[in-house]
Amino acid sequence: MQIKTSGIIIKRMNFGEADRILTVLTHDHGKVKAIARGSRKILAKLGGSLEPFCLVDFIFHEGKSFYVVTSAVVINHFEKIHTDIDKIAKAFYIGELLDKSLEDHQNHPEVYELFKKYLENLEGADDPILIPVFSAKILESLGFKPEVFECLHCRQKLSLAQNFWDDIEGGVICQSCHDKFGHGRKIENDLIKILRLIFSPTFAVGSKINISEKYKNQTAEILENYVEVILERELKSKKFLDQISSSSK
Ligand SMILES: [Zn+2]
């Protein structure tokens, strides 16, 4: 079967003498592994363009264990990312996050769109807030969202009094739950407002992310921590599930 889709390469591995295995986040088929035969020779012709973080129009042939690349037309090479060591490192960070958190062939077009927007943003500005915001938005698309609209524990609407942030559970806790359970650290209401904005359905990731300088570091820190906790928990549980399934064979 022939598959036509656009995709962004997130990883590339040499395979055998002349082949390459690409991990591609596609628009229509989720994350796939595709073999590009003789691609190092063909690559020279293509100008070295089948490399990570290129947006490509692919035609794949469905093979036994891999898709096989039959045609690849590079649409956007993201030149400014590839010529800047800082930017390429940042692209690799999100690529790694996607590789870890997505199962093969699980289709998430919204994650593809987020990744594309992330690269477009990275190509333009190089705002340090991009990584934490996009990582958190990617996890949100996969069903993990911090609670920023009501109290994590009692589910009451948050008042404008002092509230608290729980790093472990990922969300805001009200004063009385904080007194009861002792979880969380103080969080300013303006910071809660920023988090609400980021996780509101109308938040447009493509547009410039406007967060006042005063709260940038705190926002980044909270989101980074959130992503780390989720990834660690999920990867552990995935490992656990893998262990169970392999020991029951
Ligand atoms: Zn509460």
GROMACS .gro file of N, CA, C and O in nm, residues 152-223:
model
  288
  152LEU      N    1  -0.725   2.132   4.297
  152LEU     CA    2  -0.696   1.992   4.265
  152LEU      C    3  -0.770   1.895   4.357
  152LEU      O    4  -0.812   1.788   4.314
  153HIS      N    5  -0.781   1.932   4.485
  153HIS     CA    6  -0.835   1.839   4.584
  153HIS      C    7  -0.986   1.851   4.600
  153HIS      O    8  -1.058   1.755   4.580
  154CYS      N    9  -1.033   1.972   4.637
  154CYS     CA   10  -1.176   1.986   4.670
  154CYS      C   11  -1.259   2.028   4.549
  154CYS      O   12  -1.381   2.031   4.555
  155ARG      N   13  -1.195   2.062   4.440
  155ARG     CA   14  -1.264   2.100   4.315
  155ARG      C   15  -1.345   2.229   4.327
  155ARG      O   16  -1.435   2.253   4.245
  156GLN      N   17  -1.316   2.307   4.431
  156GLN     CA   18  -1.385   2.436   4.445
  156GLN      C   19  -1.319   2.537   4.351
  156GLN      O   20  -1.200   2.526   4.321
  157LYS      N   21  -1.398   2.636   4.313
  157LYS     CA   22  -1.344   2.747   4.234
  157LYS      C   23  -1.238   2.816   4.319
  157LYS      O   24  -1.256   2.834   4.440
  158LEU      N   25  -1.128   2.854   4.258
  158LEU     CA   26  -1.020   2.917   4.336
  158LEU      C   27  -1.055   3.061   4.367
  158LEU      O   28  -1.101   3.134   4.280
  159SER      N   29  -1.033   3.102   4.490
  159SER     CA   30  -1.056   3.242   4.526
  159SER      C   31  -0.927   3.319   4.497
  159SER      O   32  -0.824   3.261   4.463
  160LEU      N   33  -0.935   3.449   4.509
  160LEU     CA   34  -0.816   3.528   4.482
  160LEU      C   35  -0.727   3.541   4.606
  160LEU      O   36  -0.632   3.619   4.608
  161ALA      N   37  -0.759   3.465   4.708
  161ALA     CA   38  -0.672   3.463   4.826
  161ALA      C   39  -0.543   3.387   4.788
  161ALA      O   40  -0.519   3.359   4.672
  162GLN      N   41  -0.464   3.353   4.885
  162GLN     CA   42  -0.340   3.279   4.855
  162GLN      C   43  -0.372   3.137   4.808
  162GLN      O   44  -0.450   3.066   4.870
  163ASN      N   45  -0.310   3.098   4.697
  163ASN     CA   46  -0.323   2.961   4.649
  163ASN      C   47  -0.185   2.897   4.643
  163ASN      O   48  -0.083   2.964   4.659
  164PHE      N   49  -0.183   2.766   4.615
  164PHE     CA   50  -0.056   2.691   4.621
  164PHE      C   51  -0.041   2.604   4.497
  164PHE      O   52  -0.140   2.563   4.436
  165TRP      N   53   0.083   2.576   4.463
  165TRP     CA   54   0.110   2.492   4.345
  165TRP      C   55   0.168   2.359   4.390
  165TRP      O   56   0.263   2.355   4.468
  166ASP      N   57   0.108   2.252   4.341
  166ASP     CA   58   0.156   2.118   4.377
  166ASP      C   59   0.236   2.060   4.260
  166ASP      O   60   0.179   2.026   4.156
  167ASP      N   61   0.366   2.049   4.279
  167ASP     CA   62   0.454   2.000   4.171
  167ASP      C   63   0.432   1.852   4.140
  167ASP      O   64   0.450   1.809   4.027
  168ILE      N   65   0.396   1.777   4.240
  168ILE     CA   66   0.382   1.632   4.221
  168ILE      C   67   0.255   1.600   4.143
  168ILE      O   68   0.256   1.524   4.046
  169GLU      N   69   0.143   1.661   4.185
  169GLU     CA   70   0.015   1.632   4.118
  169GLU      C   71  -0.002   1.719   3.993
  169GLU      O   72  -0.077   1.683   3.903
  170GLY      N   73   0.065   1.832   3.990
  170GLY     CA   74   0.052   1.923   3.877
  170GLY      C   75  -0.076   2.001   3.880
  170GLY      O   76  -0.171   1.970   3.809
  171GLY      N   77  -0.083   2.102   3.967
  171GLY     CA   78  -0.203   2.184   3.972
  171GLY      C   79  -0.207   2.273   4.094
  171GLY      O   80  -0.119   2.271   4.178
  172VAL      N   81  -0.316   2.351   4.098
  172VAL     CA   82  -0.331   2.450   4.205
  172VAL      C   83  -0.415   2.393   4.319
  172VAL      O   84  -0.509   2.316   4.295
  173ILE      N   85  -0.379   2.430   4.440
  173ILE     CA   86  -0.450   2.386   4.560
  173ILE      C   87  -0.497   2.510   4.636
  173ILE      O   88  -0.422   2.607   4.646
  174CYS      N   89  -0.617   2.504   4.692
  174CYS     CA   90  -0.667   2.620   4.767
  174CYS      C   91  -0.606   2.623   4.907
  174CYS      O   92  -0.544   2.526   4.952
  175GLN      N   93  -0.628   2.737   4.973
  175GLN     CA   94  -0.569   2.755   5.107
  175GLN      C   95  -0.613   2.646   5.205
  175GLN      O   96  -0.531   2.588   5.277
  176SER      N   97  -0.744   2.616   5.207
  176SER     CA   98  -0.789   2.523   5.311
  176SER      C   99  -0.738   2.381   5.285
  176SER      O  100  -0.707   2.308   5.379
  177CYS      N  101  -0.728   2.339   5.157
  177CYS     CA  102  -0.670   2.207   5.128
  177CYS      C  103  -0.521   2.205   5.161
  177CYS      O  104  -0.469   2.104   5.207
  178HIS      N  105  -0.456   2.319   5.136
  178HIS     CA  106  -0.315   2.328   5.171
  178HIS      C  107  -0.298   2.312   5.323
  178HIS      O  108  -0.211   2.240   5.369
  179ASP      N  109  -0.387   2.378   5.399
  179ASP     CA  110  -0.380   2.367   5.545
  179ASP      C  111  -0.404   2.223   5.590
  179ASP      O  112  -0.341   2.173   5.682
  180LYS      N  113  -0.497   2.158   5.521
  180LYS     CA  114  -0.534   2.021   5.558
  180LYS      C  115  -0.425   1.920   5.524
  180LYS      O  116  -0.387   1.835   5.602
  181PHE      N  117  -0.374   1.928   5.398
  181PHE     CA  118  -0.282   1.824   5.350
  181PHE      C  119  -0.135   1.867   5.350
  181PHE      O  120  -0.045   1.785   5.337
  182GLY      N  121  -0.115   1.998   5.359
  182GLY     CA  122   0.022   2.048   5.365
  182GLY      C  123   0.097   2.045   5.232
  182GLY      O  124   0.215   2.075   5.227
  183HIS      N  125   0.028   2.009   5.123
  183HIS     CA  126   0.098   2.006   4.993
  183HIS      C  127   0.112   2.146   4.934
  183HIS      O  128   0.036   2.235   4.964
  184GLY      N  129   0.207   2.160   4.844
  184GLY     CA  130   0.215   2.279   4.760
  184GLY      C  131   0.299   2.391   4.815
  184GLY      O  132   0.335   2.394   4.931
  185ARG      N  133   0.336   2.478   4.722
  185ARG     CA  134   0.411   2.599   4.757
  185ARG      C  135   0.334   2.719   4.704
  185ARG      O  136   0.258   2.708   4.607
  186LYS      N  137   0.356   2.833   4.769
  186LYS     CA  138   0.280   2.953   4.734
  186LYS      C  139   0.293   2.988   4.584
  186LYS      O  140   0.401   2.978   4.529
  187ILE      N  141   0.182   3.026   4.524
  187ILE     CA  142   0.187   3.072   4.385
  187ILE      C  143   0.106   3.201   4.374
  187ILE      O  144  -0.002   3.214   4.433
  188GLU      N  145   0.160   3.298   4.300
  188GLU     CA  146   0.090   3.425   4.284
  188GLU      C  147  -0.026   3.410   4.187
  188GLU      O  148  -0.020   3.331   4.092
  189ASN      N  149  -0.131   3.487   4.211
  189ASN     CA  150  -0.249   3.477   4.126
  189ASN      C  151  -0.221   3.516   3.980
  189ASN      O  152  -0.280   3.460   3.888
  190ASP      N  153  -0.129   3.611   3.961
  190ASP     CA  154  -0.095   3.649   3.823
  190ASP      C  155  -0.033   3.532   3.747
  190ASP      O  156  -0.052   3.518   3.626
  191LEU      N  157   0.040   3.450   3.818
  191LEU     CA  158   0.102   3.334   3.755
  191LEU      C  159  -0.005   3.230   3.720
  191LEU      O  160   0.001   3.167   3.613
  192ILE      N  161  -0.103   3.216   3.809
  192ILE     CA  162  -0.216   3.126   3.777
  192ILE      C  163  -0.286   3.175   3.651
  192ILE      O  164  -0.322   3.095   3.564
  193LYS      N  165  -0.301   3.306   3.640
  193LYS     CA  166  -0.368   3.362   3.521
  193LYS      C  167  -0.290   3.328   3.393
  193LYS      O  168  -0.349   3.295   3.290
  194ILE      N  169  -0.157   3.335   3.401
  194ILE     CA  170  -0.074   3.301   3.284
  194ILE      C  171  -0.093   3.153   3.248
  194ILE      O  172  -0.110   3.117   3.132
  195LEU      N  173  -0.092   3.068   3.350
  195LEU     CA  174  -0.109   2.924   3.324
  195LEU      C  175  -0.248   2.896   3.265
  195LEU      O  176  -0.262   2.813   3.175
  196ARG      N  177  -0.349   2.970   3.314
  196ARG     CA  178  -0.484   2.953   3.259
  196ARG      C  179  -0.488   2.991   3.111
  196ARG      O  180  -0.554   2.927   3.031
  197LEU      N  181  -0.414   3.095   3.079
  197LEU     CA  182  -0.407   3.141   2.941
  197LEU      C  183  -0.343   3.033   2.852
  197LEU      O  184  -0.393   3.001   2.744
  198ILE      N  185  -0.233   2.977   2.901
  198ILE     CA  186  -0.161   2.876   2.823
  198ILE      C  187  -0.247   2.752   2.801
  198ILE      O  188  -0.246   2.691   2.695
  199PHE      N  189  -0.327   2.715   2.903
  199PHE     CA  190  -0.407   2.593   2.892
  199PHE      C  191  -0.553   2.619   2.857
  199PHE      O  192  -0.638   2.532   2.872
  200SER      N  193  -0.582   2.743   2.812
  200SER     CA  194  -0.719   2.768   2.768
  200SER      C  195  -0.733   2.720   2.624
  200SER      O  196  -0.637   2.720   2.549
  201PRO      N  197  -0.855   2.674   2.587
  201PRO     CA  198  -0.872   2.617   2.453
  201PRO      C  199  -0.842   2.718   2.342
  201PRO      O  200  -0.815   2.678   2.229
  202THR      N  201  -0.848   2.846   2.374
  202THR     CA  202  -0.829   2.946   2.268
  202THR      C  203  -0.682   2.988   2.253
  202THR      O  204  -0.650   3.070   2.169
  203PHE      N  205  -0.595   2.932   2.334
  203PHE     CA  206  -0.454   2.971   2.327
  203PHE      C  207  -0.396   2.934   2.191
  203PHE      O  208  -0.398   2.818   2.150
  204ALA      N  209  -0.346   3.035   2.123
  204ALA     CA  210  -0.292   3.010   1.989
  204ALA      C  211  -0.141   2.998   1.997
  204ALA      O  212  -0.071   3.097   2.018
  205VAL      N  213  -0.091   2.875   1.984
  205VAL     CA  214   0.052   2.854   1.997
  205VAL      C  215   0.133   2.916   1.885
  205VAL      O  216   0.251   2.939   1.901
  206GLY      N  217   0.067   2.940   1.774
  206GLY     CA  218   0.139   2.995   1.661
  206GLY      C  219   0.179   3.140   1.682
  206GLY      O  220   0.281   3.186   1.634
  207SER      N  221   0.097   3.209   1.760
  207SER     CA  222   0.125   3.351   1.781
  207SER      C  223   0.238   3.367   1.881
  207SER      O  224   0.279   3.274   1.947
  208LYS      N  225   0.286   3.487   1.892
  208LYS     CA  226   0.396   3.514   1.982
  208LYS      C  227   0.350   3.490   2.126
  208LYS      O  228   0.238   3.524   2.162
  209ILE      N  229   0.434   3.430   2.205
  209ILE     CA  230   0.395   3.402   2.342
  209ILE      C  231   0.434   3.521   2.428
  209ILE      O  232   0.552   3.548   2.450
  210ASN      N  233   0.331   3.594   2.473
  210ASN     CA  234   0.358   3.715   2.549
  210ASN      C  235   0.343   3.692   2.698
  210ASN      O  236   0.233   3.687   2.750
  211ILE      N  237   0.452   3.676   2.764
  211ILE     CA  238   0.449   3.659   2.909
  211ILE      C  239   0.541   3.766   2.966
  211ILE      O  240   0.656   3.779   2.921
  212SER      N  241   0.492   3.842   3.063
  212SER     CA  242   0.574   3.950   3.116
  212SER      C  243   0.703   3.895   3.175
  212SER      O  244   0.705   3.785   3.232
  213GLU      N  245   0.808   3.972   3.158
  213GLU     CA  246   0.942   3.929   3.202
  213GLU      C  247   0.941   3.881   3.346
  213GLU      O  248   1.008   3.785   3.381
  214LYS      N  249   0.860   3.949   3.427
  214LYS     CA  250   0.855   3.920   3.570
  214LYS      C  251   0.820   3.773   3.596
  214LYS      O  252   0.867   3.711   3.691
  215TYR      N  253   0.733   3.717   3.509
  215TYR     CA  254   0.683   3.581   3.536
  215TYR      C  255   0.742   3.474   3.443
  215TYR      O  256   0.708   3.358   3.455
  216LYS      N  257   0.827   3.517   3.350
  216LYS     CA  258   0.878   3.421   3.253
  216LYS      C  259   0.951   3.303   3.318
  216LYS      O  260   0.923   3.187   3.289
  217ASN      N  261   1.044   3.336   3.407
  217ASN     CA  262   1.123   3.229   3.469
  217ASN      C  263   1.036   3.136   3.553
  217ASN      O  264   1.052   3.015   3.548
  218GLN      N  265   0.942   3.197   3.627
  218GLN     CA  266   0.856   3.114   3.713
  218GLN      C  267   0.765   3.025   3.628
  218GLN      O  268   0.742   2.909   3.661
  219THR      N  269   0.713   3.081   3.519
  219THR     CA  270   0.627   3.002   3.430
  219THR      C  271   0.707   2.885   3.372
  219THR      O  272   0.662   2.770   3.373
  220ALA      N  273   0.828   2.917   3.325
  220ALA     CA  274   0.913   2.813   3.267
  220ALA      C  275   0.943   2.705   3.369
  220ALA      O  276   0.934   2.585   3.340
  221GLU      N  277   0.973   2.747   3.490
  221GLU     CA  278   1.011   2.650   3.593
  221GLU      C  279   0.894   2.556   3.626
  221GLU      O  280   0.912   2.434   3.634
  222ILE      N  281   0.775   2.614   3.642
  222ILE     CA  282   0.657   2.532   3.674
  222ILE      C  283   0.628   2.433   3.561
  222ILE      O  284   0.605   2.314   3.584
  223LEU      N  285   0.635   2.480   3.436
  223LEU     CA  286   0.603   2.392   3.323
  223LEU      C  287   0.710   2.283   3.305
  223LEU      O  288   0.678   2.168   3.278
   0.00000   0.00000   0.00000
